[in-house]
Amino acid sequence: MKSKSIFYIIYNIMKNNFKNKFYNEISVKLKNDLYKINIGYMLLKNNIINFKIKKKNNLLIITNKIILNLYKDYINNFIKKKNIKYKIFIIKDGESYKNIKTVNKIINYLLSNNYDKNTILISLGGGVIGDITGFTASIYHRGIKFIQIPTTLLSQVDASIGGKTGVNHKIGKNMIGTFYQPIIILTDIFFLKTLSKKELKSGLVEVIKYGIIFDKKFFNWIEDNINDLININKKKILYCVNRCCEIKSFFIKNDEKENNIRSLLNLGHTYGHAIESYTKYKNWSHGESVASGIIMSCFTSEQLNIFKKKYTKRIIKLFKLLDLNIKGPDNMNATDYIKYMKIDKKATLNKINLIIPIRIGKAIIMNNVSENIIIKSINKAKKL
Amino acid sequence: MKSKSIFYIIYNIMKNNFKNKFYNEISVKLKNDLYKINIGYMLLKNNIINFKIKKKNNLLIITNKIILNLYKDYINNFIKKKNIKYKIFIIKDGESYKNIKTVNKIINYLLSNNYDKNTILISLGGGVIGDITGFTASIYHRGIKFIQIPTTLLSQVDASIGGKTGVNHKIGKNMIGTFYQPIIILTDIFFLKTLSKKELKSGLVEVIKYGIIFDKKFFNWIEDNINDLININKKKILYCVNRCCEIKSFFIKNDEKENNIRSLLNLGHTYGHAIESYTKYKNWSHGESVASGIIMSCFTSEQLNIFKKKYTKRIIKLFKLLDLNIKGPDNMNATDYIKYMKIDKKATLNKINLIIPIRIGKAIIMNNVSENIIIKSINKAKKL
Ligand SMILES: NC(=O)c1ccc[n+]([C@@H]2O[C@H](COP(=O)([O-])OP(=O)(O)OC[C@H]3O[C@@H](n4cnc5c(N)ncnc54)[C@H](O)[C@@H]3O)[C@@H](O)[C@H]2O)c1
Ligand SMILES: NC(=O)c1ccc[n+]([C@@H]2O[C@H](COP(=O)([O-])OP(=O)(O)OC[C@H]3O[C@@H](n4cnc5c(N)ncnc54)[C@H](O)[C@@H]3O)[C@@H](O)[C@H]2O)c1
Ligand SMILES: [Zn+2]
Ligand SMILES: [Zn+2]
């Protein structure tokens, strides 16, 4: 991974070289997998990327109506050039459909239409579609290939990278899933222009997360450019997505199965998942929930005398600029949080493990944080 | 793997050394996994095997009523020695319950009872329970550990080894699944004494399969000892299970994901799976279906002028000694077979790939066998 100190050099090179056809490639090299993230603007339309699809490969694109209506022509164009037959399978939109039933529907379709093990599934959508498609690919015929085409900011900077797949269970988020890598990720910031501001901001929460856990300079850069990012300034967003992909692949390369450092990416997520579970994956988006969770983690760290108050203030300021609710749901009290946090995937023997920021640019994993401190942190956020 | 030529030397050593406590260990070394198959008699009761379970590990044994009633004390004894808490989850008996619904039930139980990612699932049963348990372990919390304790001959010589997990779909067998290895396999021939003759014979079909595809001398030995095997002569069965585990691990080690030689293990299975699908996994056991399939494959090979008639005769003779129906279901005609064979996992672009024996001890993969020859082979078996 590029050293953090050459951050500004790279940024300036990119700024100067940036054309409509800007294109970058990040290699994700894992123990058993090697694939590329292709990042650019109008990637597919300009046919910059070049990956092979063989005659024997049947393509099935998994997407939803919203995305299909917006990008039918774009996809058509792209695949026509490749001279390949494909079908589209529509799933319903929303986190509440990220469940085993939807997976079953896709599998029924695949089996009923004789899709064999040379099938390639293409996920065209946000993290929800990506997680469902990846999981389905991992269990169909004991594993078929799949391609990620992330269309939300959150999925471009986070969900599409790293091979975590899965679906929710009424008792908890992402409880059913696998580790399964795509063969390529096509990340086109062109998609972002149609994204609602709400979804865009959700993605920016994860962007800020990378700054907090790993890259102080990037965090400073975000602070300086937050308005450009909100307004989808092409150059800035492109730079930002690229940097996030670099950071996330760094974590993945070093800890694919999340045995240690990869779990730092979960900053704010233990609290956040509790919110999502409690609100049944409705009303509260992933990004909003995580933003609240990050603030609660900051408060936790403050109470442990680790994190400085001034850091928390800077983070709160950023989230407020994004107009995010960082207090968690009004009707959810600390006991509710604790209940869900204990069944979180990261919990062990009922003990809650948390990611704790120690300063901007660095975080640690802390086992067995006391319930008392957690409760205080939640209540402190409520009072914001 | 031990050279075939020293087969008799090994056999004689084993024959002499064999005591009630006979015990052998086979290492399965894969790219990312290393685990042992512990083979013996009264393995668990005698506590010969020694694997570590940590305090934080919650154990859940997946089994069915039949097996639990027979082996409650045996298991109790074993686990008590280890001073470990465990629970038992009962699933319904039979191939028709090897589906996603049963997996959901186990996952609901795990989640409702706060089983975390340090849980170890123990499969106690035949191939059905092994496949379900392995699949569940592979998708729960993106993968938890599991142990195989195979209790049928078929699962001891075949299903428990190699990490293929999965469940059936109404459209086809094992269509949903993963590659996921156990942390240890505990193979105790003690279980076999309560097995019905029908199930025992089903297992012997796979044993014979190993002889046909890989080991001529082992095939000869089976012919000489078939009655002792049917009567579960302890020494002979133990030797037989051990040899099969060696052969299967050899294939797995060399081709874990079944890209080439591992598929030789599917001799008779493309025809066989068609029978199982057609009869909706009822009446026709896996072993019986595969026996018919092996004969059909022999006929296919005969028609391609590869396999000698005298070999087919020897195989038929063995299957007849086992009193197996090798004609396939009376009401299933060649068109029915073709339909199901085309959606078999091994089919590509609607073309049927078959494993074809070329002589006793050797088989090959043949792509694109003509439908005409397949139909003739099926009809020839029907006339037996
Ligand atoms: N696998 C991982 O490593 C990982 C990491 C982070 C999050 N996730 C998962 O990702 C999910 C959240 O992803 P998300 O935020 O992308 O949500 P999402 O997939 O639900 O997408 C948000 C909304 O935007 C719409 N949309 C998508 N692309 C659009 C576009 N270009 N223009 C207009 N609308 C568009 C979608 O239809 C949806 O309504 C969660 O389920 C979360 O668990 C997974
Ligand atoms: N994963 C693989 O690589 C692989 C390989 C081959 C077969 N399989 C699968 O294995 C399954 C068949 O396995 P099976 O033949 O073991 O069938 P099974 O698991 O259904 O067991 C057969 C019957 O024997 C009973 N039984 C089990 N142990 C017993 C014992 N010790 N005493 C008395 N009764 C006992 C069971 O309750 C059941 O009724 C199929 O689903 C097949 O697809 C998987
Ligand atoms: Zn997230
Ligand atoms: Zn079999």
Coordinates of C-alpha atoms in Angstrom, one line a residue, chain B residues 143-298:
Chain B
G143 CA -18.1 -20.0 8.9
I144 CA -17.8 -21.8 12.3
K145 CA -15.9 -25.0 13.0
F146 CA -17.4 -28.4 12.7
I147 CA -16.5 -32.0 13.4
Q148 CA -17.6 -35.1 11.5
I149 CA -18.6 -38.2 13.3
P150 CA -19.8 -40.4 10.5
T151 CA -22.0 -43.3 11.6
T152 CA -22.9 -45.0 8.3
L153 CA -20.4 -46.9 6.1
L154 CA -21.2 -44.6 3.2
S155 CA -20.4 -41.5 5.3
Q156 CA -17.2 -43.1 6.7
V157 CA -15.7 -44.1 3.4
D158 CA -17.0 -41.1 1.4
A159 CA -19.4 -38.3 2.5
S160 CA -17.4 -37.2 5.6
I161 CA -14.2 -36.7 3.7
G162 CA -13.4 -33.8 1.4
G163 CA -15.5 -30.9 2.6
K164 CA -18.3 -31.1 0.1
T165 CA -21.3 -29.8 2.0
G166 CA -24.8 -29.1 0.8
V167 CA -28.5 -29.6 0.6
N168 CA -31.0 -30.6 -2.1
H169 CA -33.4 -28.5 -4.1
K170 CA -36.5 -29.9 -5.5
I171 CA -35.0 -29.4 -9.0
G172 CA -31.7 -31.2 -8.2
K173 CA -29.5 -32.9 -5.6
N174 CA -26.9 -30.9 -3.7
M175 CA -27.5 -27.8 -5.8
I176 CA -26.9 -25.6 -2.8
G177 CA -23.7 -26.0 -0.9
T178 CA -20.1 -25.0 -0.3
F179 CA -16.6 -26.5 0.0
Y180 CA -15.9 -26.4 3.7
Q181 CA -13.6 -28.7 5.6
P182 CA -14.2 -30.2 9.1
I183 CA -11.5 -29.7 11.8
I184 CA -11.4 -33.4 12.4
I185 CA -13.2 -36.6 11.3
L186 CA -13.8 -39.3 13.9
T187 CA -14.5 -42.6 12.1
D188 CA -15.5 -45.3 14.4
I189 CA -16.5 -48.6 12.9
F190 CA -18.3 -49.5 16.1
F191 CA -21.3 -47.6 14.8
L192 CA -21.7 -49.9 11.9
K193 CA -23.0 -52.8 13.9
T194 CA -26.5 -51.2 14.2
L195 CA -26.7 -50.2 10.6
S196 CA -29.4 -51.9 8.5
K197 CA -28.1 -54.3 5.9
K198 CA -29.6 -52.1 3.3
E199 CA -27.5 -49.1 4.4
L200 CA -24.4 -51.2 4.8
K201 CA -24.7 -52.4 1.2
S202 CA -25.2 -48.8 0.0
G203 CA -21.9 -48.0 1.6
L204 CA -20.3 -51.0 -0.1
V205 CA -21.3 -49.6 -3.5
E206 CA -19.0 -46.7 -2.9
V207 CA -16.3 -49.0 -1.7
I208 CA -16.5 -51.0 -4.9
K209 CA -16.5 -47.7 -6.8
Y210 CA -13.0 -46.9 -5.3
G211 CA -11.8 -50.2 -6.6
I212 CA -13.1 -49.6 -10.1
I213 CA -11.8 -46.1 -10.5
F214 CA -8.4 -46.4 -8.8
D215 CA -7.3 -49.7 -7.3
K216 CA -7.4 -53.0 -9.1
K217 CA -5.9 -54.9 -6.2
F218 CA -8.4 -53.5 -3.8
F219 CA -11.2 -54.5 -6.1
N220 CA -9.8 -58.1 -6.2
W221 CA -9.6 -58.0 -2.4
I222 CA -13.3 -56.9 -2.2
E223 CA -14.3 -59.7 -4.5
D224 CA -12.5 -62.2 -2.2
N225 CA -13.9 -60.7 1.0
I226 CA -17.3 -59.5 0.1
N227 CA -19.2 -61.8 2.5
D228 CA -17.0 -60.9 5.4
L229 CA -17.7 -57.2 4.6
I230 CA -21.4 -57.8 4.5
N231 CA -21.2 -59.5 7.9
I232 CA -19.1 -56.7 9.3
N233 CA -16.1 -58.7 10.1
K234 CA -14.3 -56.2 12.3
K235 CA -10.8 -56.5 10.9
K236 CA -11.9 -56.6 7.3
I237 CA -14.3 -53.6 7.6
L238 CA -11.6 -51.7 9.4
Y239 CA -9.1 -52.4 6.7
C240 CA -11.6 -51.5 4.1
V241 CA -12.6 -48.2 5.6
N242 CA -9.0 -47.3 6.1
R243 CA -8.1 -48.0 2.5
C244 CA -11.1 -46.0 1.2
C245 CA -10.2 -43.0 3.3
E246 CA -6.7 -43.2 1.9
I247 CA -8.0 -43.3 -1.6
K248 CA -10.5 -40.5 -1.1
S249 CA -8.0 -38.2 0.6
F250 CA -5.6 -38.8 -2.2
F251 CA -8.2 -37.4 -4.7
I252 CA -9.1 -34.5 -2.4
K253 CA -5.4 -33.6 -1.8
N254 CA -4.8 -33.4 -5.5
D255 CA -8.0 -31.6 -6.5
E256 CA -9.9 -30.1 -3.7
K257 CA -12.4 -28.1 -5.7
E258 CA -13.1 -30.9 -8.2
N259 CA -11.7 -29.3 -11.3
N260 CA -10.4 -32.5 -12.7
I261 CA -9.5 -35.9 -11.1
R262 CA -11.7 -35.5 -8.1
S263 CA -14.7 -35.9 -10.5
L264 CA -13.7 -39.5 -11.1
L265 CA -15.3 -40.1 -7.7
N266 CA -18.6 -39.4 -9.4
L267 CA -18.5 -42.7 -11.3
G268 CA -22.1 -43.8 -11.6
H269 CA -23.4 -40.6 -10.0
T270 CA -24.7 -38.7 -13.0
Y271 CA -27.0 -41.6 -13.8
G272 CA -27.5 -42.2 -10.1
H273 CA -28.5 -38.6 -9.3
A274 CA -31.1 -38.7 -12.1
I275 CA -32.7 -41.7 -10.4
E276 CA -32.7 -40.0 -7.0
S277 CA -34.2 -36.8 -8.4
Y278 CA -36.8 -38.7 -10.4
T279 CA -37.8 -40.7 -7.4
K280 CA -37.8 -37.6 -5.2
Y281 CA -35.1 -39.0 -2.9
K282 CA -37.6 -41.6 -1.7
N283 CA -37.4 -45.5 -2.1
W284 CA -34.1 -45.4 -4.0
S285 CA -31.1 -45.0 -1.7
H286 CA -28.0 -43.2 -2.8
G287 CA -26.1 -46.5 -2.9
E288 CA -28.6 -48.3 -5.0
S289 CA -29.0 -45.4 -7.4
V290 CA -25.2 -45.3 -7.8
A291 CA -24.9 -49.0 -8.3
S292 CA -27.4 -48.8 -11.2
G293 CA -25.4 -45.8 -12.5
I294 CA -22.1 -47.6 -12.3
I295 CA -23.5 -50.4 -14.4
M296 CA -24.9 -47.9 -16.9
S297 CA -21.5 -46.3 -17.1
C298 CA -19.9 -49.7 -17.8

